[in-house]
PDB file of C-alpha atoms in Angstrom:
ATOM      1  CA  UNK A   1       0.000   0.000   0.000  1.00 45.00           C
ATOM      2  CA  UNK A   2       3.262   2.409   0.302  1.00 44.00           C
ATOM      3  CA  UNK A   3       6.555   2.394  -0.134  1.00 61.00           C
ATOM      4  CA  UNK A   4       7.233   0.484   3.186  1.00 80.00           C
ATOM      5  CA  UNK A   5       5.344  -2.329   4.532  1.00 90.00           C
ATOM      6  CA  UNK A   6       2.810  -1.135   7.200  1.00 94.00           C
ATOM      7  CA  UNK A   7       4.158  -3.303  10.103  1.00 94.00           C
ATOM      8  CA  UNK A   8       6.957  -0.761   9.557  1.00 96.00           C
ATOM      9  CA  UNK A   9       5.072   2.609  10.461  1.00 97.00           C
ATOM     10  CA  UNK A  10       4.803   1.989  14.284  1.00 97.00           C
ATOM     11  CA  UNK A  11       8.976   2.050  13.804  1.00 96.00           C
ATOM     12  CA  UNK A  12       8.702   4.696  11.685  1.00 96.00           C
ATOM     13  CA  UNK A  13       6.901   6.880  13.692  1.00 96.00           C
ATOM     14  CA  UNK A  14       9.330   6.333  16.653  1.00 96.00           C
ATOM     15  CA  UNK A  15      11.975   7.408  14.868  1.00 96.00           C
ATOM     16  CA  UNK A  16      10.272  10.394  13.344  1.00 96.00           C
ATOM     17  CA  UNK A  17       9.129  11.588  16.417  1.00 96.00           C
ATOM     18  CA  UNK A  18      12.791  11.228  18.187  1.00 95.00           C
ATOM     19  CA  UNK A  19      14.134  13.340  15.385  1.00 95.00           C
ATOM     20  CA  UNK A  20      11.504  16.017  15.005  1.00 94.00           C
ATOM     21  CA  UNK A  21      11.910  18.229  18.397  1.00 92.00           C
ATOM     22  CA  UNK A  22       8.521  20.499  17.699  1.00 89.00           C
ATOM     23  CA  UNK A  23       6.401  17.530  18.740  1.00 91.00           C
ATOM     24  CA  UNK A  24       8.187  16.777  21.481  1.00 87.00           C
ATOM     25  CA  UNK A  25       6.622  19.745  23.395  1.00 82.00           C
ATOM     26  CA  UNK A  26       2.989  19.159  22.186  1.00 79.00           C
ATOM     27  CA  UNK A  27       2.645  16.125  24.154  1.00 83.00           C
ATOM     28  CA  UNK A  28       5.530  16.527  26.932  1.00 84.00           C
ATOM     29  CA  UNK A  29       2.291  16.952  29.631  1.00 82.00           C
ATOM     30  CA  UNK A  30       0.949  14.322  28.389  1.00 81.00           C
ATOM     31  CA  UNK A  31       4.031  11.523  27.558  1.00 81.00           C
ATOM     32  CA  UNK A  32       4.842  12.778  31.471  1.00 86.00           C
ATOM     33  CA  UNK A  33       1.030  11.394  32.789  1.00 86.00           C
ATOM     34  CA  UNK A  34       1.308   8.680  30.533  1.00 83.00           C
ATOM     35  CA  UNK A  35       4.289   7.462  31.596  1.00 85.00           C
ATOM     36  CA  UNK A  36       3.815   7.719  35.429  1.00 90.00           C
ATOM     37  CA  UNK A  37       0.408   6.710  35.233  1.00 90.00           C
ATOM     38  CA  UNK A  38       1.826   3.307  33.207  1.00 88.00           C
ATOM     39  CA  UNK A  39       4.508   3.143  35.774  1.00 91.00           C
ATOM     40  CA  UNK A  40       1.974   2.823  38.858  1.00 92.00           C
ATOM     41  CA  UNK A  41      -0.039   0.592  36.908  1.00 91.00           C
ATOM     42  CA  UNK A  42       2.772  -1.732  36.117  1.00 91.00           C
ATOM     43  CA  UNK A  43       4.079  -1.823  39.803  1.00 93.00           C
ATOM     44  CA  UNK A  44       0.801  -2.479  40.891  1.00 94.00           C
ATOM     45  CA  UNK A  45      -0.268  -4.891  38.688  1.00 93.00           C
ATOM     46  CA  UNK A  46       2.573  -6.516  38.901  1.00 93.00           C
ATOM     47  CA  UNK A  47       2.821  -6.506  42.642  1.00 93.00           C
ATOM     48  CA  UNK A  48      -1.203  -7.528  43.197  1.00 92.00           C
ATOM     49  CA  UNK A  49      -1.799  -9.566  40.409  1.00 91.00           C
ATOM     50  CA  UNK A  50       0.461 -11.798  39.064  1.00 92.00           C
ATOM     51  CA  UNK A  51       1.788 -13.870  42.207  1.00 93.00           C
ATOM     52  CA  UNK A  52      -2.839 -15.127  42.143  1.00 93.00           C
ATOM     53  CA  UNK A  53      -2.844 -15.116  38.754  1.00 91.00           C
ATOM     54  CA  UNK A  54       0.088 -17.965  38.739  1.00 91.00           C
ATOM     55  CA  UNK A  55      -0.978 -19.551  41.569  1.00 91.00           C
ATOM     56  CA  UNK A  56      -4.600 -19.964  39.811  1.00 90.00           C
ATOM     57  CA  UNK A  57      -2.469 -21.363  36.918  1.00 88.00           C
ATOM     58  CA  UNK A  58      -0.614 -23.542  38.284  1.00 87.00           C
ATOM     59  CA  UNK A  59      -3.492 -25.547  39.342  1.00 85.00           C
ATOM     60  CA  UNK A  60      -4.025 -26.474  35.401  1.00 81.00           C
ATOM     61  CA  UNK A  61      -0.633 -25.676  34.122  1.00 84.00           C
ATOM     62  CA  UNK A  62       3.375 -26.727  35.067  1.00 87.00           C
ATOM     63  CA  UNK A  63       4.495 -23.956  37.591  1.00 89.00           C
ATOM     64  CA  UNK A  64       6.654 -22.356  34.885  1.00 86.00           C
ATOM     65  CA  UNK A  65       4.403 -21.876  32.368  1.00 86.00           C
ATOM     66  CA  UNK A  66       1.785 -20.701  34.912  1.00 88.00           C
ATOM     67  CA  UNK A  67       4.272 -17.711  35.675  1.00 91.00           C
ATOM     68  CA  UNK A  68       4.855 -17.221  32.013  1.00 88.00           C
ATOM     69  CA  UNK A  69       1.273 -17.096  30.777  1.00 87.00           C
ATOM     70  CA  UNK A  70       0.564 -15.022  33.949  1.00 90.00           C
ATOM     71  CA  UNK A  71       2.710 -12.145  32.951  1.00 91.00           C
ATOM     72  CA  UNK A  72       1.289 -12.029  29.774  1.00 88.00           C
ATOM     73  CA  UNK A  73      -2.144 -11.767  31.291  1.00 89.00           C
ATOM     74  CA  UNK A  74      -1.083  -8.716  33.414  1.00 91.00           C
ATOM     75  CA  UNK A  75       0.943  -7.351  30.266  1.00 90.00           C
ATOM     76  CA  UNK A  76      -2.722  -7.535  28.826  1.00 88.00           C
ATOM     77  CA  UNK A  77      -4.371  -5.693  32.133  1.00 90.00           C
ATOM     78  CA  UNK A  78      -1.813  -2.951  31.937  1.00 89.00           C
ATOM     79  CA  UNK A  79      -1.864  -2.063  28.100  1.00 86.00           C
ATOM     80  CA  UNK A  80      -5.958  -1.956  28.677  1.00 85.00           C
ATOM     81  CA  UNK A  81      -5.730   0.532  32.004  1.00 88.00           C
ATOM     82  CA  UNK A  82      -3.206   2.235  29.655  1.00 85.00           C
ATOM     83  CA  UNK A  83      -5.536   2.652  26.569  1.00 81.00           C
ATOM     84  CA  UNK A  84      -8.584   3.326  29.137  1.00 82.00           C
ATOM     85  CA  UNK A  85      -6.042   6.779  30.212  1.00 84.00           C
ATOM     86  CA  UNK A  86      -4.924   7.708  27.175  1.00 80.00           C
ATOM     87  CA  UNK A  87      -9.156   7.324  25.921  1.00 75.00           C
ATOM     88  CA  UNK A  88     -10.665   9.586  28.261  1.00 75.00           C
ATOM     89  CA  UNK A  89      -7.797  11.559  29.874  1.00 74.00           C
ATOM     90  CA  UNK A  90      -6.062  12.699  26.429  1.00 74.00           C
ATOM     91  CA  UNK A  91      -8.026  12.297  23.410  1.00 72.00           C
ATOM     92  CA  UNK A  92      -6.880  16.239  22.606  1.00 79.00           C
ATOM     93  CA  UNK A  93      -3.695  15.371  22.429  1.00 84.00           C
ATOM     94  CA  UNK A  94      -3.633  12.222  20.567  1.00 85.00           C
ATOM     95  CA  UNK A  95      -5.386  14.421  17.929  1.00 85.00           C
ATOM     96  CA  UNK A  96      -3.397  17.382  17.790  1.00 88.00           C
ATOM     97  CA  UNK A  97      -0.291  15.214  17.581  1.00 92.00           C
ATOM     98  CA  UNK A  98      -1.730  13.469  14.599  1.00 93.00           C
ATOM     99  CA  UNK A  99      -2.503  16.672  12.945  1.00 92.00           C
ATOM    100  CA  UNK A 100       0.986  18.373  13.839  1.00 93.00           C
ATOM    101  CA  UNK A 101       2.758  15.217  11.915  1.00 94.00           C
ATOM    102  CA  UNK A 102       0.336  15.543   8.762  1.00 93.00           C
ATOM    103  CA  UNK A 103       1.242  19.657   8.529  1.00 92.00           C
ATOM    104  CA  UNK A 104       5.059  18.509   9.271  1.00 92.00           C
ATOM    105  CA  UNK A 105       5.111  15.429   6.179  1.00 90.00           C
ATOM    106  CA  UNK A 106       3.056  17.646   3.726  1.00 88.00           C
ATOM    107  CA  UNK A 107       3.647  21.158   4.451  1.00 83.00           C
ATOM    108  CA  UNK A 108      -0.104  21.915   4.602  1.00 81.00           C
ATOM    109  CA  UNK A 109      -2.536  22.476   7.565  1.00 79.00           C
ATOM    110  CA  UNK A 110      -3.958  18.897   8.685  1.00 72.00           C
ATOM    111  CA  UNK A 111      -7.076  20.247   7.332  1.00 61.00           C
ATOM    112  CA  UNK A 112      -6.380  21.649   4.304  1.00 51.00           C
ATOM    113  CA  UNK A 113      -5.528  18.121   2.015  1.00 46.00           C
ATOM    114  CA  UNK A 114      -6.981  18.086  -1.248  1.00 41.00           C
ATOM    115  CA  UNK A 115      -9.887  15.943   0.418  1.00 40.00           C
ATOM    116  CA  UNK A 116     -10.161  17.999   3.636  1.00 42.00           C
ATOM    117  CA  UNK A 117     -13.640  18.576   4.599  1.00 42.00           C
ATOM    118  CA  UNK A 118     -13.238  20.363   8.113  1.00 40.00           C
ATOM    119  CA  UNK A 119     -10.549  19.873  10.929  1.00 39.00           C
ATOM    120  CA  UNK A 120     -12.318  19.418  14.155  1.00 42.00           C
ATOM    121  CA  UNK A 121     -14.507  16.403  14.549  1.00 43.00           C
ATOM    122  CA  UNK A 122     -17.238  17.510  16.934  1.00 45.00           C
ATOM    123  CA  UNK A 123     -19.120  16.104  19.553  1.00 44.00           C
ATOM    124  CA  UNK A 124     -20.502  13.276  17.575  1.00 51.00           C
ATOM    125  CA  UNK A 125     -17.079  12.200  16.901  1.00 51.00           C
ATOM    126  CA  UNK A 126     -15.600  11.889  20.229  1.00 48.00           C
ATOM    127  CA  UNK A 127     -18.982   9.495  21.348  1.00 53.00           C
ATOM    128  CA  UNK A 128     -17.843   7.401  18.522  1.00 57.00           C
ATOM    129  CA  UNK A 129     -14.291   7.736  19.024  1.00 53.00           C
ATOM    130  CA  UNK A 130     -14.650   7.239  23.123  1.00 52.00           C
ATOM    131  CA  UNK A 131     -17.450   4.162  22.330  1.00 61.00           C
ATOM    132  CA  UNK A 132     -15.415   2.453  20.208  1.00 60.00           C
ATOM    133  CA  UNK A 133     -11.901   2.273  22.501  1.00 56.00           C
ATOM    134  CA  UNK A 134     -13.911   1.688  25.683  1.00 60.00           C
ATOM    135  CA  UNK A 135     -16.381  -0.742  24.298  1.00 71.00           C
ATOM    136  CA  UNK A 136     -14.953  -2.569  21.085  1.00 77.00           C
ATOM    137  CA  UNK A 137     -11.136  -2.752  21.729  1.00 78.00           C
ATOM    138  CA  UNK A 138     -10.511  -2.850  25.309  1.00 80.00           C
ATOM    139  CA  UNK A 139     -13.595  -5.492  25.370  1.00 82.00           C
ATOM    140  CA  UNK A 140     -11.826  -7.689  22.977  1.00 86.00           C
ATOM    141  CA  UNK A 141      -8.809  -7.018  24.570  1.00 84.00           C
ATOM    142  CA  UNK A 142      -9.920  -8.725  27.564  1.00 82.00           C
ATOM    143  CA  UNK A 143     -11.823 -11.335  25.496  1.00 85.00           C
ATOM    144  CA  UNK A 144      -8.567 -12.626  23.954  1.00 89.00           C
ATOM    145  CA  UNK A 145      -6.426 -12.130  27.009  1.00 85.00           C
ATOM    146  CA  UNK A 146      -6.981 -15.984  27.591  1.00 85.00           C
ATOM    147  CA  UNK A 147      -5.242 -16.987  24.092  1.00 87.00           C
ATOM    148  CA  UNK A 148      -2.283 -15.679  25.820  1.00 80.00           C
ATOM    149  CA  UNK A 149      -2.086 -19.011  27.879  1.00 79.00           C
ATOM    150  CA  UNK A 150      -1.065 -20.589  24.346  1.00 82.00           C
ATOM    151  CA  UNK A 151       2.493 -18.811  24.440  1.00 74.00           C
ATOM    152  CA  UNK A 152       3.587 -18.105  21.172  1.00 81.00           C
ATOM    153  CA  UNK A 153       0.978 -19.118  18.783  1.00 89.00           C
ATOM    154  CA  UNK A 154      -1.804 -18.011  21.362  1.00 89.00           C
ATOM    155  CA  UNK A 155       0.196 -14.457  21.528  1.00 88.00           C
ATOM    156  CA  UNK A 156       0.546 -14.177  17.716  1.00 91.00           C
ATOM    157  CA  UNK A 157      -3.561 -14.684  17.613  1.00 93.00           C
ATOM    158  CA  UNK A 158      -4.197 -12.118  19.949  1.00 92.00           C
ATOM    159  CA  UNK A 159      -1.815  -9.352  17.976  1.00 93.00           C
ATOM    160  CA  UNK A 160      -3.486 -10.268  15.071  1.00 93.00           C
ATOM    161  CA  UNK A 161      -6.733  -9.575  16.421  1.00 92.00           C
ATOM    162  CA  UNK A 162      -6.406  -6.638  18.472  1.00 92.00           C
ATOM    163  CA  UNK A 163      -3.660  -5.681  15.827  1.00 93.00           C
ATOM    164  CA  UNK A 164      -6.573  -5.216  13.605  1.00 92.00           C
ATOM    165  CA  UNK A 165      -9.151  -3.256  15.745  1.00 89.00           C
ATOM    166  CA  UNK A 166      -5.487  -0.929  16.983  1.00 90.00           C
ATOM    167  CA  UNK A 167      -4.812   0.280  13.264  1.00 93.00           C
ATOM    168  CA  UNK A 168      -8.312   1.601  12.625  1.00 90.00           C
ATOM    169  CA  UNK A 169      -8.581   2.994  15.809  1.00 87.00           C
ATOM    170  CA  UNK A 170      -5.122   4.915  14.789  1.00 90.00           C
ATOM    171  CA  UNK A 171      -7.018   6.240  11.376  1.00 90.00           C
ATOM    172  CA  UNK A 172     -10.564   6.945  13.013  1.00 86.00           C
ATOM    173  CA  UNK A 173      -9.482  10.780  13.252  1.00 85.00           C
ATOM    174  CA  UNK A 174      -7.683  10.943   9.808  1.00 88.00           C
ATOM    175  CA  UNK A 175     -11.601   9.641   8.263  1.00 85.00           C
ATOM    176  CA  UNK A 176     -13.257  12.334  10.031  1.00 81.00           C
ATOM    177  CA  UNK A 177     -10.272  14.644   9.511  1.00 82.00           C
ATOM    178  CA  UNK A 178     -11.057  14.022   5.275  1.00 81.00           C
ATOM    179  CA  UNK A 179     -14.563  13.711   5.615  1.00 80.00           C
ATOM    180  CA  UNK A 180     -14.788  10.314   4.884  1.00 80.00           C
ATOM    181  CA  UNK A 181     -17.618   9.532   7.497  1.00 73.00           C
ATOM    182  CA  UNK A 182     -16.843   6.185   9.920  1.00 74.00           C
ATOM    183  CA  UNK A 183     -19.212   4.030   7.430  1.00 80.00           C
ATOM    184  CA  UNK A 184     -16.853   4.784   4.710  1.00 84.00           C
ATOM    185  CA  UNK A 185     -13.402   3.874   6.748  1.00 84.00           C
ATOM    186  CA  UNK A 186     -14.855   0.967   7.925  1.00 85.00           C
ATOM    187  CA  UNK A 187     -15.465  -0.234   4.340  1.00 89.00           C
ATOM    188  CA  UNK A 188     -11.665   1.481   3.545  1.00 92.00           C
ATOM    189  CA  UNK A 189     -10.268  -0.639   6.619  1.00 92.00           C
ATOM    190  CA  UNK A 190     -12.082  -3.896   5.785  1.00 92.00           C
ATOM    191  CA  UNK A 191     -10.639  -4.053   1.887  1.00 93.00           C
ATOM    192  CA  UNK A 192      -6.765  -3.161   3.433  1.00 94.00           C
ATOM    193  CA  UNK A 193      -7.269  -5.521   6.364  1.00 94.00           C
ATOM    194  CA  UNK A 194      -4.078  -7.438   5.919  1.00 95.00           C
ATOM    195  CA  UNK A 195      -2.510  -3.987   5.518  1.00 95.00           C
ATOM    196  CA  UNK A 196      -3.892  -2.874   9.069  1.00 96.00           C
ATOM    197  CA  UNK A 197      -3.504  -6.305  10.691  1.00 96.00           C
ATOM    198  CA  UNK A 198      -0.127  -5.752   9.859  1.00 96.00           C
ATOM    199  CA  UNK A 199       0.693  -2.233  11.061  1.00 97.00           C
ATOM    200  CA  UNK A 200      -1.998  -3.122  14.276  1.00 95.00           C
ATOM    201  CA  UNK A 201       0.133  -5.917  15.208  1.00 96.00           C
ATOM    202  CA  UNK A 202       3.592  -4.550  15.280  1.00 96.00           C
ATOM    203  CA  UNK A 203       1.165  -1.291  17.333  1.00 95.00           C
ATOM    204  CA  UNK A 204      -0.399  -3.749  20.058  1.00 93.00           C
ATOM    205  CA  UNK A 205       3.571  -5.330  20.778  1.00 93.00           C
ATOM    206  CA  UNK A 206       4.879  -2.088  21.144  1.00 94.00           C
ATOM    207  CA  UNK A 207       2.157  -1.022  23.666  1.00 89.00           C
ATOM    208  CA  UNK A 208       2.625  -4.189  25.989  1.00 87.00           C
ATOM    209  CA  UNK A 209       6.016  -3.197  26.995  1.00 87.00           C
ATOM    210  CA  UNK A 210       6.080  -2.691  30.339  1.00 82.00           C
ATOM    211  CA  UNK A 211       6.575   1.053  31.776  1.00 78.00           C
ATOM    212  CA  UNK A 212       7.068   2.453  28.192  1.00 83.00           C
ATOM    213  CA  UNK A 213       4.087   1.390  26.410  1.00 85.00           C
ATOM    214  CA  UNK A 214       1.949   4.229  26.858  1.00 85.00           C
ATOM    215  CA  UNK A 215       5.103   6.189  25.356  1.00 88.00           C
ATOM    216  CA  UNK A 216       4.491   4.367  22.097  1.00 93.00           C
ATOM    217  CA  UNK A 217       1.041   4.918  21.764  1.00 90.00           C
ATOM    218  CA  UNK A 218       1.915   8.140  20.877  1.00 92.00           C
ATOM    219  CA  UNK A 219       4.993   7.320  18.206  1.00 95.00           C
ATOM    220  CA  UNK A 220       1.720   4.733  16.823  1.00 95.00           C
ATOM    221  CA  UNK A 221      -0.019   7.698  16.092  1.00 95.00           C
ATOM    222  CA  UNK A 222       3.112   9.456  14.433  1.00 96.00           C
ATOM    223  CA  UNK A 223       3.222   6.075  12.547  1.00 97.00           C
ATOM    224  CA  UNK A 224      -0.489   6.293  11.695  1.00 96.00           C
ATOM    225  CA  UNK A 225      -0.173   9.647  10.494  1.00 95.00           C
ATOM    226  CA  UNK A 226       3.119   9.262   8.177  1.00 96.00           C
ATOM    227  CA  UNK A 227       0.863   5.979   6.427  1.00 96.00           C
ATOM    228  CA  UNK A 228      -1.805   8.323   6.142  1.00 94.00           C
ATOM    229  CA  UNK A 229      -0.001  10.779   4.313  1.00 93.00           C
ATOM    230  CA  UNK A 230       1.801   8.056   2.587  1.00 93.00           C
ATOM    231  CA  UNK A 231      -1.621   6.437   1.139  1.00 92.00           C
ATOM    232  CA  UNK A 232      -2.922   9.520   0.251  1.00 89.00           C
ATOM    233  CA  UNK A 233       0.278  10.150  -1.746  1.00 90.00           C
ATOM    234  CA  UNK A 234      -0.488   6.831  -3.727  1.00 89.00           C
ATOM    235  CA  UNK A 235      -4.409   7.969  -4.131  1.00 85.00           C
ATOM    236  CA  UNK A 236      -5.049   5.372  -1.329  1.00 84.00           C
ATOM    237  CA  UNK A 237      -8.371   6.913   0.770  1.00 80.00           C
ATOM    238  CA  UNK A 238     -11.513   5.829   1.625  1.00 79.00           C
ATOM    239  CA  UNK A 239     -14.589   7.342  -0.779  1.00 68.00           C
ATOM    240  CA  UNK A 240     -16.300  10.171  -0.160  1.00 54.00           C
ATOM    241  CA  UNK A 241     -20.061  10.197   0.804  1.00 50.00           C
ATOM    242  CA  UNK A 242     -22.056  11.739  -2.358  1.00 39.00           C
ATOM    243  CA  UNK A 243     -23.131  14.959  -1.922  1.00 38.00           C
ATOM    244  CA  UNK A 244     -26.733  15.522  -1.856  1.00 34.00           C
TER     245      UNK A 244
END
């Protein structure tokens, strides 16, 4: 879909946002919450929950693979407290630093593309936006936290599934952004799903890093935003609603 594979962009967008200063300030508040927040959360979860967890395990499971599958259950617990934050806490942010890499790649305002039908998306758009982390992919985060218990192959599943729901989530504001409309992006997302499987996965194992994940859920979105641009570069976008 672009001159890089899309598993790529999550990497990308680290390294753009290392080497490109003028962002670092836009989110500096929040990277600072986000990281203390994921830091408490990790040293709680951690402390509380794993030492059950693996003792609940180990009733079905050898004693070693208890503990491993049960640290992979509270890697799960944290990157879902850590989405839940970033959801209701910073949605602003997330935003403007998606907008503030579009202007940087192209040159133009985020909503001034040759598509751009407004730059704000309104009320209606952060119910959607909020409904759909809170209710779609932290649910089915929990729902496939068990398929971690299969290390390996259960853990590849799971990235591919959440990787999937991630990547649109990452493009949700670029489609209102355009003017695409969230029936249209859905349709976009669902004919490119290997393409956003693919950058979703590489997303989702970046964010289950303890400590630092919540750091790179905010080079994902630099990564979103650089495929974005790169897509629309190669006439790759969603179709706009007809005008009545």
């Amino acid at each position: 879909m672009a001159a890089i594979r899309p598993s790529f962009y999550p990497l990308q967008g680290i390294i753009y946002f290392l080497t490109h200063p003028q962002l670092w300030l836009r989110v500096f508040c929040g990277v600072l919450l986000g990281i203390l927040f994921s830091l408490a959360a990790t040293i709680t979860l951690f402390g509380v929950a794993l030492k059950p967890q693996a003792h609940a395990l180990d009733n079905f499971l050898p004693e070693w693979l208890a503990w491993v599958c049960a640290v992979l259950l509270v890697l799960v617990e944290i990157c879902v407290a850590c989405l839940l934050f970033v959801a209701i806490a910073l949605p602003t942010v997330s935003d403007q630093l998606f907008d503030d890499v579009v202007s940087l790649s192209t040159g133009v305002n985020a909503g001034e593309g040759s598509c751009a039908q407004g730059c704000w998306m309104g009320i209606a758009y952060v119910g959607i936006y909020l409904f759909y982390i809170i209710i779609a992919r932290v649910l089915v985060l929990i729902v496939t936290a068990p398929l971690n218990l299969l290390p390996f192959i259960g853990t590849a599943v799971f990235l591919l599934i959440n990787g999937y729901l991630a990547a649109w989530n990452q493009h949700l504001h670029w489609f209102e952004l355009r003017g695409f409309g969230f029936t249209a992006g859905r349709r976009f997302v669902r004919r490119h799903r290997s393409a956003y499987t693919s950058f979703g996965s590489t997303a989702v194992l970046l964010e289950m890093i303890p400590g630092v994940g919540i750091l790179f859920m905010f080079t994902n979105i630099v990564g979103a935003a650089l495929w974005a641009v790169d897509m629309e570069k190669n006439g790759l976008q969603p179709d706009l609603p007809l005008q009545v």
